[in-house]
Short mmCIF file of C-alpha atoms and ligand atoms in Angstrom, two decimals:
data_model
loop_
_atom_site.label_atom_id
_atom_site.label_comp_id
_atom_site.label_asym_id
_atom_site.label_seq_id
_atom_site.Cartn_x
_atom_site.Cartn_y
_atom_site.Cartn_z
CA MET A 524 0.00 0.00 0.00
CA THR A 525 1.34 3.45 -0.91
CA ASP A 526 1.16 6.18 1.70
CA LYS A 527 1.18 9.75 0.47
CA THR A 528 1.91 12.83 2.52
CA VAL A 529 0.33 15.99 1.14
CA ASN A 530 1.37 19.47 2.31
CA LYS A 531 -0.28 22.80 1.97
CA VAL A 532 0.73 24.33 -1.36
CA ASN A 533 2.79 27.53 -1.27
CA GLY A 534 1.29 30.10 -3.65
CA GLY A 535 -1.29 29.48 -6.33
CA LEU A 536 -1.58 26.66 -8.84
CA LYS A 537 -0.80 28.07 -12.25
CA GLY A 538 -0.45 26.65 -15.73
CA VAL A 539 -1.97 24.74 -18.59
CA ILE A 540 -2.71 21.02 -18.44
CA THR A 541 -4.25 18.57 -20.90
CA ILE A 542 -6.65 16.24 -19.22
CA PRO A 543 -6.30 12.54 -20.05
CA SER A 544 -8.84 10.17 -21.47
CA ASP A 545 -12.43 9.74 -20.35
CA LYS A 546 -12.98 6.44 -18.58
CA SER A 547 -16.63 5.98 -19.59
CA ILE A 548 -15.91 6.66 -23.27
CA SER A 549 -12.78 4.46 -23.28
CA HIS A 550 -14.75 1.47 -21.93
CA ARG A 551 -17.41 1.91 -24.59
CA ALA A 552 -14.85 2.36 -27.37
CA ILE A 553 -13.37 -1.08 -26.63
CA MET A 554 -16.76 -2.73 -26.19
CA LEU A 555 -18.41 -1.39 -29.32
CA SER A 556 -15.39 -1.77 -31.60
CA SER A 557 -15.06 -5.37 -30.36
CA LEU A 558 -18.62 -5.99 -31.51
CA ALA A 559 -18.04 -4.42 -34.94
CA ASP A 560 -16.69 -6.32 -37.93
CA GLY A 561 -13.33 -4.81 -38.87
CA LYS A 562 -10.57 -2.52 -37.63
CA SER A 563 -11.11 0.45 -35.32
CA ILE A 564 -8.34 2.68 -34.01
CA ILE A 565 -8.95 4.17 -30.57
CA LYS A 566 -6.86 7.28 -29.87
CA ASN A 567 -6.30 8.77 -26.40
CA PHE A 568 -7.40 5.54 -24.71
CA SER A 569 -7.42 5.62 -20.90
CA GLY A 570 -4.31 4.43 -19.06
CA GLY A 571 -6.40 3.61 -15.97
CA ALA A 572 -6.71 0.06 -14.63
CA ASP A 573 -10.51 0.00 -15.10
CA CYS A 574 -10.32 0.43 -18.87
CA LYS A 575 -7.48 -2.09 -19.05
CA SER A 576 -9.87 -4.57 -17.37
CA THR A 577 -12.33 -4.00 -20.22
CA LEU A 578 -9.60 -4.32 -22.84
CA ASN A 579 -8.30 -7.61 -21.40
CA LEU A 580 -11.82 -8.97 -21.05
CA PHE A 581 -12.50 -8.52 -24.76
CA LYS A 582 -9.17 -10.18 -25.60
CA ASP A 583 -10.47 -13.13 -23.56
CA LEU A 584 -13.56 -13.05 -25.80
CA GLY A 585 -11.41 -13.62 -28.89
CA VAL A 586 -11.06 -10.02 -30.08
CA GLU A 587 -7.66 -8.99 -31.47
CA ILE A 588 -6.55 -5.90 -29.55
CA GLU A 589 -3.10 -4.35 -29.85
CA TYR A 590 -1.47 -1.23 -28.42
CA PHE A 591 0.33 0.97 -31.01
CA ASP A 592 1.61 3.13 -28.17
CA GLU A 593 0.52 3.86 -24.60
CA LYS A 594 -2.66 5.61 -25.67
CA THR A 595 -3.48 4.19 -29.10
CA VAL A 596 -5.19 0.86 -29.50
CA LYS A 597 -6.17 -1.11 -32.58
CA VAL A 598 -9.23 -3.33 -32.19
CA THR A 599 -10.03 -5.89 -34.88
CA GLY A 600 -13.57 -7.11 -34.32
CA LYS A 601 -15.01 -10.10 -36.13
CA GLY A 602 -18.63 -9.06 -35.71
CA LYS A 603 -18.93 -11.79 -33.10
CA LEU A 604 -17.34 -12.81 -29.82
CA THR A 605 -16.01 -16.25 -29.02
CA ALA A 606 -16.50 -18.32 -25.87
CA PRO A 607 -13.97 -17.50 -23.16
CA THR A 608 -11.81 -20.27 -21.75
CA LYS A 609 -11.63 -18.70 -18.29
CA GLU A 610 -13.57 -16.43 -15.94
CA LEU A 611 -13.75 -12.83 -17.17
CA ASP A 612 -12.09 -10.48 -14.68
CA CYS A 613 -13.66 -7.01 -14.35
CA GLY A 614 -11.18 -5.96 -11.61
CA ASN A 615 -12.54 -2.93 -9.74
CA SER A 616 -14.73 -1.76 -12.61
CA GLY A 617 -18.50 -1.61 -12.18
CA THR A 618 -18.89 -0.26 -15.72
CA THR A 619 -17.11 -3.32 -17.14
CA MET A 620 -19.25 -5.77 -15.21
CA ARG A 621 -22.61 -4.07 -15.74
CA LEU A 622 -22.21 -3.26 -19.43
CA CYS A 623 -20.63 -6.62 -20.27
CA SER A 624 -23.46 -8.51 -18.58
CA GLY A 625 -25.73 -6.96 -21.24
CA ILE A 626 -23.37 -7.90 -24.05
CA LEU A 627 -22.86 -11.45 -22.81
CA ALA A 628 -26.45 -12.36 -21.91
CA GLY A 629 -27.49 -12.83 -25.56
CA GLN A 630 -24.39 -14.70 -26.82
CA ASP A 631 -24.40 -18.33 -27.91
CA PHE A 632 -21.92 -19.27 -25.15
CA ASN A 633 -21.72 -19.18 -21.38
CA SER A 634 -19.49 -16.85 -19.37
CA VAL A 635 -18.64 -15.89 -15.80
CA LEU A 636 -17.91 -12.31 -14.72
CA ILE A 637 -15.80 -11.84 -11.60
CA GLY A 638 -14.43 -8.77 -9.82
CA ASP A 639 -12.12 -7.69 -6.98
CA GLU A 640 -13.14 -7.48 -3.33
CA SER A 641 -14.80 -4.07 -3.70
CA LEU A 642 -16.64 -4.88 -6.95
CA SER A 643 -17.83 -8.22 -5.52
CA LYS A 644 -19.77 -6.27 -2.87
CA ARG A 645 -21.54 -3.98 -5.34
CA PRO A 646 -25.19 -4.49 -6.36
CA MET A 647 -25.87 -6.21 -9.68
CA LYS A 648 -29.63 -6.65 -9.26
CA ARG A 649 -30.09 -3.39 -11.15
CA VAL A 650 -28.82 -5.08 -14.32
CA ILE A 651 -29.94 -8.65 -13.62
CA THR A 652 -33.61 -7.59 -13.27
CA PRO A 653 -34.00 -5.99 -16.73
CA LEU A 654 -31.84 -8.65 -18.39
CA GLU A 655 -34.06 -11.38 -16.94
CA LEU A 656 -37.10 -9.56 -18.33
CA MET A 657 -35.38 -9.91 -21.73
CA GLY A 658 -35.04 -13.66 -21.15
CA ALA A 659 -31.46 -13.73 -19.81
CA LYS A 660 -30.28 -16.59 -17.60
CA ILE A 661 -27.98 -15.31 -14.87
CA THR A 662 -27.05 -16.80 -11.52
CA SER A 663 -25.24 -14.70 -8.95
CA ASN A 664 -24.16 -14.60 -5.35
CA ASP A 665 -27.32 -12.96 -3.97
CA TYR A 666 -27.30 -10.44 -6.85
CA LYS A 667 -23.57 -9.83 -6.53
CA ALA A 668 -20.55 -11.11 -8.49
CA PRO A 669 -19.62 -13.65 -9.66
CA LEU A 670 -22.27 -13.48 -12.38
CA ARG A 671 -22.73 -16.78 -14.22
CA ILE A 672 -24.33 -16.05 -17.55
CA GLU A 673 -25.88 -18.75 -19.70
CA GLY A 674 -26.02 -17.22 -23.16
CA THR A 675 -29.52 -17.35 -24.62
CA PRO A 676 -31.58 -15.53 -27.28
CA LEU A 677 -33.08 -12.31 -25.88
CA LYS A 678 -36.24 -10.38 -26.70
CA GLY A 679 -36.65 -6.62 -26.65
CA ILE A 680 -38.48 -4.93 -23.75
CA THR A 681 -39.56 -1.50 -22.66
CA TYR A 682 -37.74 -0.88 -19.40
CA LYS A 683 -38.72 1.95 -17.10
CA SER A 684 -35.56 2.17 -15.04
CA PRO A 685 -36.08 3.13 -11.39
CA LEU A 686 -32.56 4.62 -11.41
CA ALA A 687 -30.95 7.34 -13.49
CA SER A 688 -27.97 5.09 -14.18
CA ALA A 689 -25.94 5.04 -17.37
CA GLN A 690 -24.64 1.60 -16.48
CA VAL A 691 -28.16 0.16 -16.27
CA LYS A 692 -29.30 2.01 -19.40
CA SER A 693 -26.21 0.92 -21.34
CA CYS A 694 -26.49 -2.70 -20.20
CA VAL A 695 -30.05 -2.94 -21.51
CA LEU A 696 -29.23 -1.11 -24.77
CA LEU A 697 -26.23 -3.34 -25.43
CA ALA A 698 -28.38 -6.42 -24.78
CA GLY A 699 -30.96 -4.86 -27.12
CA LEU A 700 -28.40 -4.70 -29.96
CA ASN A 701 -28.62 -8.47 -30.10
CA ALA A 702 -32.30 -8.99 -29.11
CA GLU A 703 -35.39 -9.71 -31.20
CA GLY A 704 -37.60 -6.65 -31.70
CA GLU A 705 -37.24 -3.24 -30.12
CA THR A 706 -35.61 -2.43 -26.78
CA SER A 707 -36.45 0.79 -25.02
CA VAL A 708 -35.12 2.30 -21.78
CA ILE A 709 -36.81 5.19 -20.02
CA GLU A 710 -34.93 6.93 -17.20
CA PRO A 711 -36.22 9.17 -14.39
CA TYR A 712 -33.48 11.70 -15.29
CA THR A 713 -31.06 11.58 -18.20
CA SER A 714 -27.78 9.89 -17.24
CA ARG A 715 -24.56 10.13 -19.28
CA ASN A 716 -25.32 9.27 -22.91
CA HIS A 717 -21.94 8.09 -24.23
CA THR A 718 -23.37 4.70 -25.23
CA GLU A 719 -26.12 6.30 -27.28
CA LEU A 720 -23.70 8.71 -29.01
CA MET A 721 -21.18 6.00 -29.82
CA LEU A 722 -23.85 3.57 -31.03
CA LYS A 723 -25.09 6.27 -33.37
CA TYR A 724 -21.52 7.05 -34.47
CA MET A 725 -21.02 3.37 -35.31
CA GLY A 726 -24.19 3.08 -37.33
CA ALA A 727 -26.57 1.34 -34.89
CA ASN A 728 -30.32 1.58 -35.24
CA ILE A 729 -30.92 3.89 -32.26
CA GLU A 730 -33.31 6.76 -31.52
CA VAL A 731 -33.53 9.10 -28.56
CA HIS A 732 -36.80 10.77 -27.56
CA GLY A 733 -36.21 12.83 -24.42
CA ARG A 734 -35.58 10.39 -21.58
CA GLU A 735 -36.39 7.35 -23.74
CA VAL A 736 -33.80 5.52 -25.85
CA VAL A 737 -34.88 2.90 -28.37
CA VAL A 738 -32.53 0.44 -30.04
CA LYS A 739 -33.13 -2.33 -32.57
CA LYS A 740 -30.96 -5.29 -33.51
CA SER A 741 -27.96 -3.74 -35.27
CA THR A 742 -24.57 -4.49 -36.68
CA LEU A 743 -21.88 -1.95 -35.86
CA GLU A 744 -19.43 -0.42 -38.30
CA PRO A 745 -15.81 -0.15 -37.19
CA ARG A 746 -14.82 3.50 -36.74
CA ASN A 747 -11.82 5.43 -35.52
CA ILE A 748 -12.58 6.95 -32.14
CA THR A 749 -10.67 9.73 -30.41
CA VAL A 750 -11.57 9.74 -26.74
CA ALA A 751 -12.25 13.12 -25.10
CA GLY A 752 -10.57 14.14 -21.83
CA ASP A 753 -12.36 13.10 -18.65
CA ILE A 754 -14.34 15.84 -16.89
CA SER A 755 -14.39 13.60 -13.81
CA SER A 756 -10.57 13.80 -13.75
CA ALA A 757 -10.64 17.52 -14.57
CA ALA A 758 -12.90 17.99 -11.51
CA TYR A 759 -9.93 17.81 -9.07
CA PHE A 760 -8.15 20.61 -10.96
CA ILE A 761 -11.34 22.66 -11.23
CA VAL A 762 -11.83 22.43 -7.47
CA ALA A 763 -8.15 23.00 -6.68
CA GLY A 764 -8.13 26.09 -8.92
CA LEU A 765 -11.16 27.47 -7.08
CA ILE A 766 -9.96 26.81 -3.51
CA VAL A 767 -6.18 27.35 -3.59
CA PRO A 768 -5.67 31.13 -3.31
CA ASP A 769 -4.09 32.88 -6.29
CA SER A 770 -4.65 29.99 -8.72
CA GLU A 771 -5.40 30.13 -12.43
CA ILE A 772 -5.51 26.87 -14.38
CA ILE A 773 -6.33 26.20 -18.00
CA ILE A 774 -7.54 22.65 -18.48
CA LYS A 775 -7.48 21.50 -22.10
CA ASN A 776 -9.34 18.76 -23.93
CA VAL A 777 -12.13 18.29 -21.38
CA GLY A 778 -15.20 16.30 -22.46
CA LEU A 779 -18.14 18.72 -22.19
CA ASN A 780 -21.00 16.36 -22.99
CA PRO A 781 -23.98 18.11 -21.31
CA THR A 782 -24.89 14.90 -19.44
CA ARG A 783 -21.54 15.23 -17.60
CA THR A 784 -21.17 18.97 -16.97
CA GLY A 785 -23.13 19.22 -13.72
CA ILE A 786 -19.96 20.30 -11.90
CA ILE A 787 -19.59 23.36 -14.16
CA ASP A 788 -23.20 24.38 -13.43
CA VAL A 789 -22.63 23.94 -9.69
CA VAL A 790 -19.44 26.00 -9.77
CA LYS A 791 -21.36 28.79 -11.56
CA ARG A 792 -24.20 28.51 -8.98
CA MET A 793 -21.57 28.91 -6.26
CA GLY A 794 -20.25 32.06 -7.94
CA GLY A 795 -16.99 30.44 -9.09
CA ASP A 796 -14.87 31.94 -11.84
CA ILE A 797 -15.00 29.32 -14.58
CA GLU A 798 -14.96 29.89 -18.34
CA ILE A 799 -15.20 27.64 -21.39
CA LEU A 800 -12.56 28.96 -23.77
CA HIS A 801 -13.01 26.87 -26.88
CA GLN A 802 -15.32 24.06 -27.98
CA ASP A 803 -15.18 21.36 -30.67
CA THR A 804 -16.72 17.96 -31.44
CA ILE A 805 -14.63 14.80 -31.67
CA SER A 806 -16.06 11.36 -32.46
CA GLY A 807 -19.54 12.62 -31.65
CA GLU A 808 -18.61 14.16 -28.27
CA VAL A 809 -18.20 17.84 -27.31
CA VAL A 810 -14.76 18.79 -25.95
CA GLY A 811 -13.34 22.10 -24.87
CA ASP A 812 -10.86 24.00 -22.73
CA ILE A 813 -11.74 25.37 -19.32
CA CYS A 814 -10.19 28.25 -17.40
CA VAL A 815 -10.71 28.34 -13.65
CA ARG A 816 -9.53 30.86 -11.09
CA TYR A 817 -9.52 31.13 -7.30
CA SER A 818 -12.93 32.43 -6.20
CA GLU A 819 -15.06 33.53 -3.29
CA LEU A 820 -17.83 30.91 -3.26
CA ARG A 821 -21.31 30.57 -1.76
CA GLY A 822 -23.11 27.36 -0.85
CA CYS A 823 -25.91 25.96 -3.02
CA ASP A 824 -28.40 23.09 -3.27
CA ILE A 825 -27.61 20.09 -5.45
CA SER A 826 -30.38 17.57 -6.10
CA GLY A 827 -32.67 15.77 -8.57
CA GLU A 828 -31.56 15.96 -12.19
CA ASP A 829 -28.22 17.52 -11.13
CA ILE A 830 -27.16 14.24 -9.54
CA PRO A 831 -26.54 11.94 -12.53
CA ARG A 832 -24.71 14.84 -14.23
CA LEU A 833 -22.10 15.03 -11.45
CA ILE A 834 -22.40 11.74 -9.56
CA ASP A 835 -18.69 10.92 -9.67
CA GLU A 836 -17.68 14.48 -8.76
CA LEU A 837 -19.67 14.62 -5.50
CA PRO A 838 -16.74 13.72 -3.21
CA VAL A 839 -14.63 16.60 -4.58
CA ILE A 840 -17.71 18.89 -4.71
CA ALA A 841 -18.09 18.18 -0.97
CA LEU A 842 -14.55 19.51 -0.52
CA LEU A 843 -15.40 22.54 -2.64
CA ALA A 844 -18.45 23.25 -0.48
CA THR A 845 -16.30 23.34 2.68
CA GLN A 846 -14.72 26.48 1.13
CA ALA A 847 -18.04 28.16 0.24
CA GLU A 848 -19.79 30.62 2.55
CA GLY A 849 -23.12 29.31 3.85
CA GLN A 850 -24.86 25.99 3.43
CA THR A 851 -24.55 23.40 0.66
CA VAL A 852 -27.13 20.62 0.68
CA VAL A 853 -26.68 17.53 -1.49
CA SER A 854 -29.81 15.36 -1.71
CA ASP A 855 -31.21 12.55 -3.93
CA ALA A 856 -27.71 11.08 -4.09
CA GLN A 857 -28.38 7.80 -2.21
CA ASP A 858 -26.75 5.83 -5.03
CA LEU A 859 -23.41 7.30 -3.89
CA ARG A 860 -23.53 4.64 -1.18
CA LYS A 861 -23.21 1.96 -3.88
CA LYS A 862 -20.00 3.22 -5.50
CA GLU A 863 -16.45 1.91 -4.97
CA SER A 864 -17.05 2.82 -1.30
CA ASP A 865 -20.14 4.16 0.49
CA ARG A 866 -19.18 7.64 -0.67
CA ILE A 867 -21.63 9.39 1.65
CA THR A 868 -20.20 7.90 4.84
CA THR A 869 -16.58 7.85 3.69
CA ILE A 870 -16.41 11.45 2.45
CA VAL A 871 -18.36 12.83 5.42
CA ASN A 872 -16.03 11.08 7.90
CA GLY A 873 -12.93 12.00 5.92
CA LEU A 874 -13.69 15.70 5.54
CA LYS A 875 -14.98 15.93 9.11
CA SER A 876 -11.66 14.57 10.37
CA LEU A 877 -9.88 17.33 8.42
CA GLY A 878 -11.98 19.98 10.19
CA ALA A 879 -15.02 20.43 7.90
CA ASP A 880 -18.54 21.09 9.21
CA ILE A 881 -20.32 18.29 7.32
CA GLU A 882 -23.23 16.04 8.33
CA GLU A 883 -24.38 12.83 6.73
CA ARG A 884 -27.95 12.40 5.48
CA PRO A 885 -29.47 9.19 4.08
CA ASP A 886 -29.38 10.61 0.56
CA GLY A 887 -26.46 13.04 0.73
CA PHE A 888 -24.85 15.54 3.10
CA VAL A 889 -25.07 19.08 4.46
CA ILE A 890 -22.01 21.29 4.64
CA ASN A 891 -21.68 24.61 6.43
CA GLY A 892 -18.80 26.78 5.26
CA LYS A 893 -16.44 28.30 4.99
CA THR A 894 -14.17 26.33 7.34
CA GLU A 895 -10.44 26.25 7.52
CA LEU A 896 -9.29 22.64 7.09
CA THR A 897 -6.85 21.90 9.87
CA GLY A 898 -5.61 18.55 8.54
CA GLY A 899 -2.88 16.81 10.52
CA LYS A 900 -4.71 13.49 10.05
CA GLU A 901 -4.33 10.08 8.40
CA LEU A 902 -7.02 9.06 5.92
CA GLU A 903 -8.08 5.72 4.44
CA VAL A 904 -9.39 5.54 0.87
CA PHE A 905 -11.33 2.24 1.14
CA HIS A 906 -10.29 1.00 -2.34
CA ASP A 907 -11.82 4.16 -3.80
CA HIS A 908 -9.83 6.17 -6.37
CA ARG A 909 -12.07 9.22 -6.08
CA LEU A 910 -11.51 9.46 -2.32
CA ALA A 911 -7.73 9.26 -2.85
CA MET A 912 -7.83 12.13 -5.35
CA THR A 913 -10.25 14.22 -3.26
CA TYR A 914 -8.07 13.91 -0.16
CA TYR A 915 -4.95 14.86 -2.13
CA THR A 916 -6.80 17.98 -3.34
CA ALA A 917 -7.90 18.73 0.23
CA GLY A 918 -4.32 18.35 1.45
CA LEU A 919 -3.31 21.30 -0.74
CA ILE A 920 -5.27 23.65 1.56
CA CYS A 921 -4.94 21.88 4.93
CA LYS A 922 -3.01 23.80 7.58
CA LYS A 923 -1.07 20.69 8.64
CA ASP A 924 0.14 17.78 6.45
CA ILE A 925 -2.20 14.88 5.83
CA LEU A 926 -1.26 11.24 5.20
CA ILE A 927 -3.32 9.24 2.69
CA HIS A 928 -3.18 5.44 3.00
CA GLY A 929 -3.81 3.55 -0.25
CA PHE A 930 -2.98 6.46 -2.55
CA GLU A 931 -2.18 3.97 -5.35
CA TRP A 932 -5.92 3.57 -5.94
CA ILE A 933 -5.67 6.69 -8.16
CA ASN A 934 -4.36 4.28 -10.81
CA ILE A 935 -7.88 2.96 -11.33
CA SER A 936 -8.80 6.03 -13.37
CA PHE A 937 -5.98 8.59 -13.40
CA PRO A 938 -2.36 7.39 -13.11
CA GLU A 939 -1.08 10.83 -14.25
CA PHE A 940 -2.93 12.62 -11.40
CA GLU A 941 -0.05 13.62 -9.10
CA LYS A 942 2.39 14.45 -11.88
CA MET A 943 -0.14 16.86 -13.34
CA PHE A 944 -0.66 18.59 -9.98
CA THR A 945 3.08 18.90 -9.42
CA ALA A 946 3.42 20.62 -12.81
CA LEU A 947 1.12 23.41 -11.57
CA MET A 948 3.02 24.10 -8.31
C1 LIG B 1156 -20.68 5.23 -15.45
C2 LIG B 1156 -21.88 5.54 -14.90
C3 LIG B 1156 -22.05 6.00 -13.51
C4 LIG B 1156 -20.70 6.44 -12.92
C5 LIG B 1156 -19.60 5.49 -13.23
C6 LIG B 1156 -19.41 5.34 -14.72
C7 LIG B 1156 -20.64 4.76 -16.86
O1 LIG B 1156 -22.54 4.94 -12.74
O2 LIG B 1156 -20.83 6.60 -11.53
O3 LIG B 1156 -18.38 5.93 -12.68
O4 LIG B 1156 -19.57 4.78 -17.47
O5 LIG B 1156 -21.71 4.39 -17.36
P1 LIG B 1156 -24.11 4.65 -12.58
O6 LIG B 1156 -24.63 4.26 -13.89
O7 LIG B 1156 -24.17 3.51 -11.61
O8 LIG B 1156 -24.69 5.90 -12.05
#
């Protein structure tokens, strides 16, 4: 286990950084190009362990996948997958397990999806239930991994999802690609839509009507995909720029898909100085550059349709709120308890130990600011990359050094994280 000491930064964070690859898009790029018939080149592929789990899993399903260099991958799909000869290891990645269960349920072979200790505790009922409605045959350990999937023909359904979850939506849509008839998913709020955009980009028969997505049996065309930078990784730099006095950071190549930009809206609601400098579209996704500066902030409410648009940023938004005057209330975020850790309990306890005024609620937390973070504490990350990165960011403003146990968990999504911070100091 790697321990990391973080000290208060002297002076502001200043400079220009280019944010690395989006995890959600990288997963989907491997999955969809593996299903296509022919060669796809994926540029700016994620170096994180989660996306490597997806890549290795599709190799185990007979897909030819080669690295040209660290960030460029060639995928040669055959338009079909082949039976694996071993259990398929999703590592720590919920996206891999949930989306692949949809892909595997309708195959003409059996498969077993396994995960690490943390993933094996996470709920899979949310995908098993709709897949069973489509005719899938899945046995599990009380709705948790390992998932034993007996491949079987599927039929399309209309699924009114109780959750605004892109993993659930994507699982059902990917199963629908290979199901008889039409498959439709309706969400309570729109979750990230990378699957829909990439399916469209690769020629699938897909339509979106508000919160409903409809897919029909489709074959996918191989395409070259350049992956946008990850706004969830940019979030640590956005928050650091706002809370470390005298900072000004330009963050380039950030994915600005509107289903992911909840953090930018919240920063604006808090009165933060954030600007989009330039925008473009690559491989069907909006990307742009962001400029953020140290700001006086005020608390705000975050709830309802905000939540799926910033779900992964909530730990670092909690840190941001400790530096805003007044109250910030996060509600409707109960699903945070089902992430790599119970992110409501873990972040509340972690920030409280650093000196924040933060209280847990069943579906979120309440923060009263602005409080000076005293630090001087040791923190556990509970196998959770986003806690490791949030605590590092907090350490930059803590009066006394903090010690993070398990800092290596950053490698799940963002191996370049610390190097990029150091470049701004
Ligand atoms: C993801 C969807 C979200 C998010 C996760 C990645 C995806 O999960 O938290 O990190 O790539 O589809 P939910 O669908 O469970 O909200």
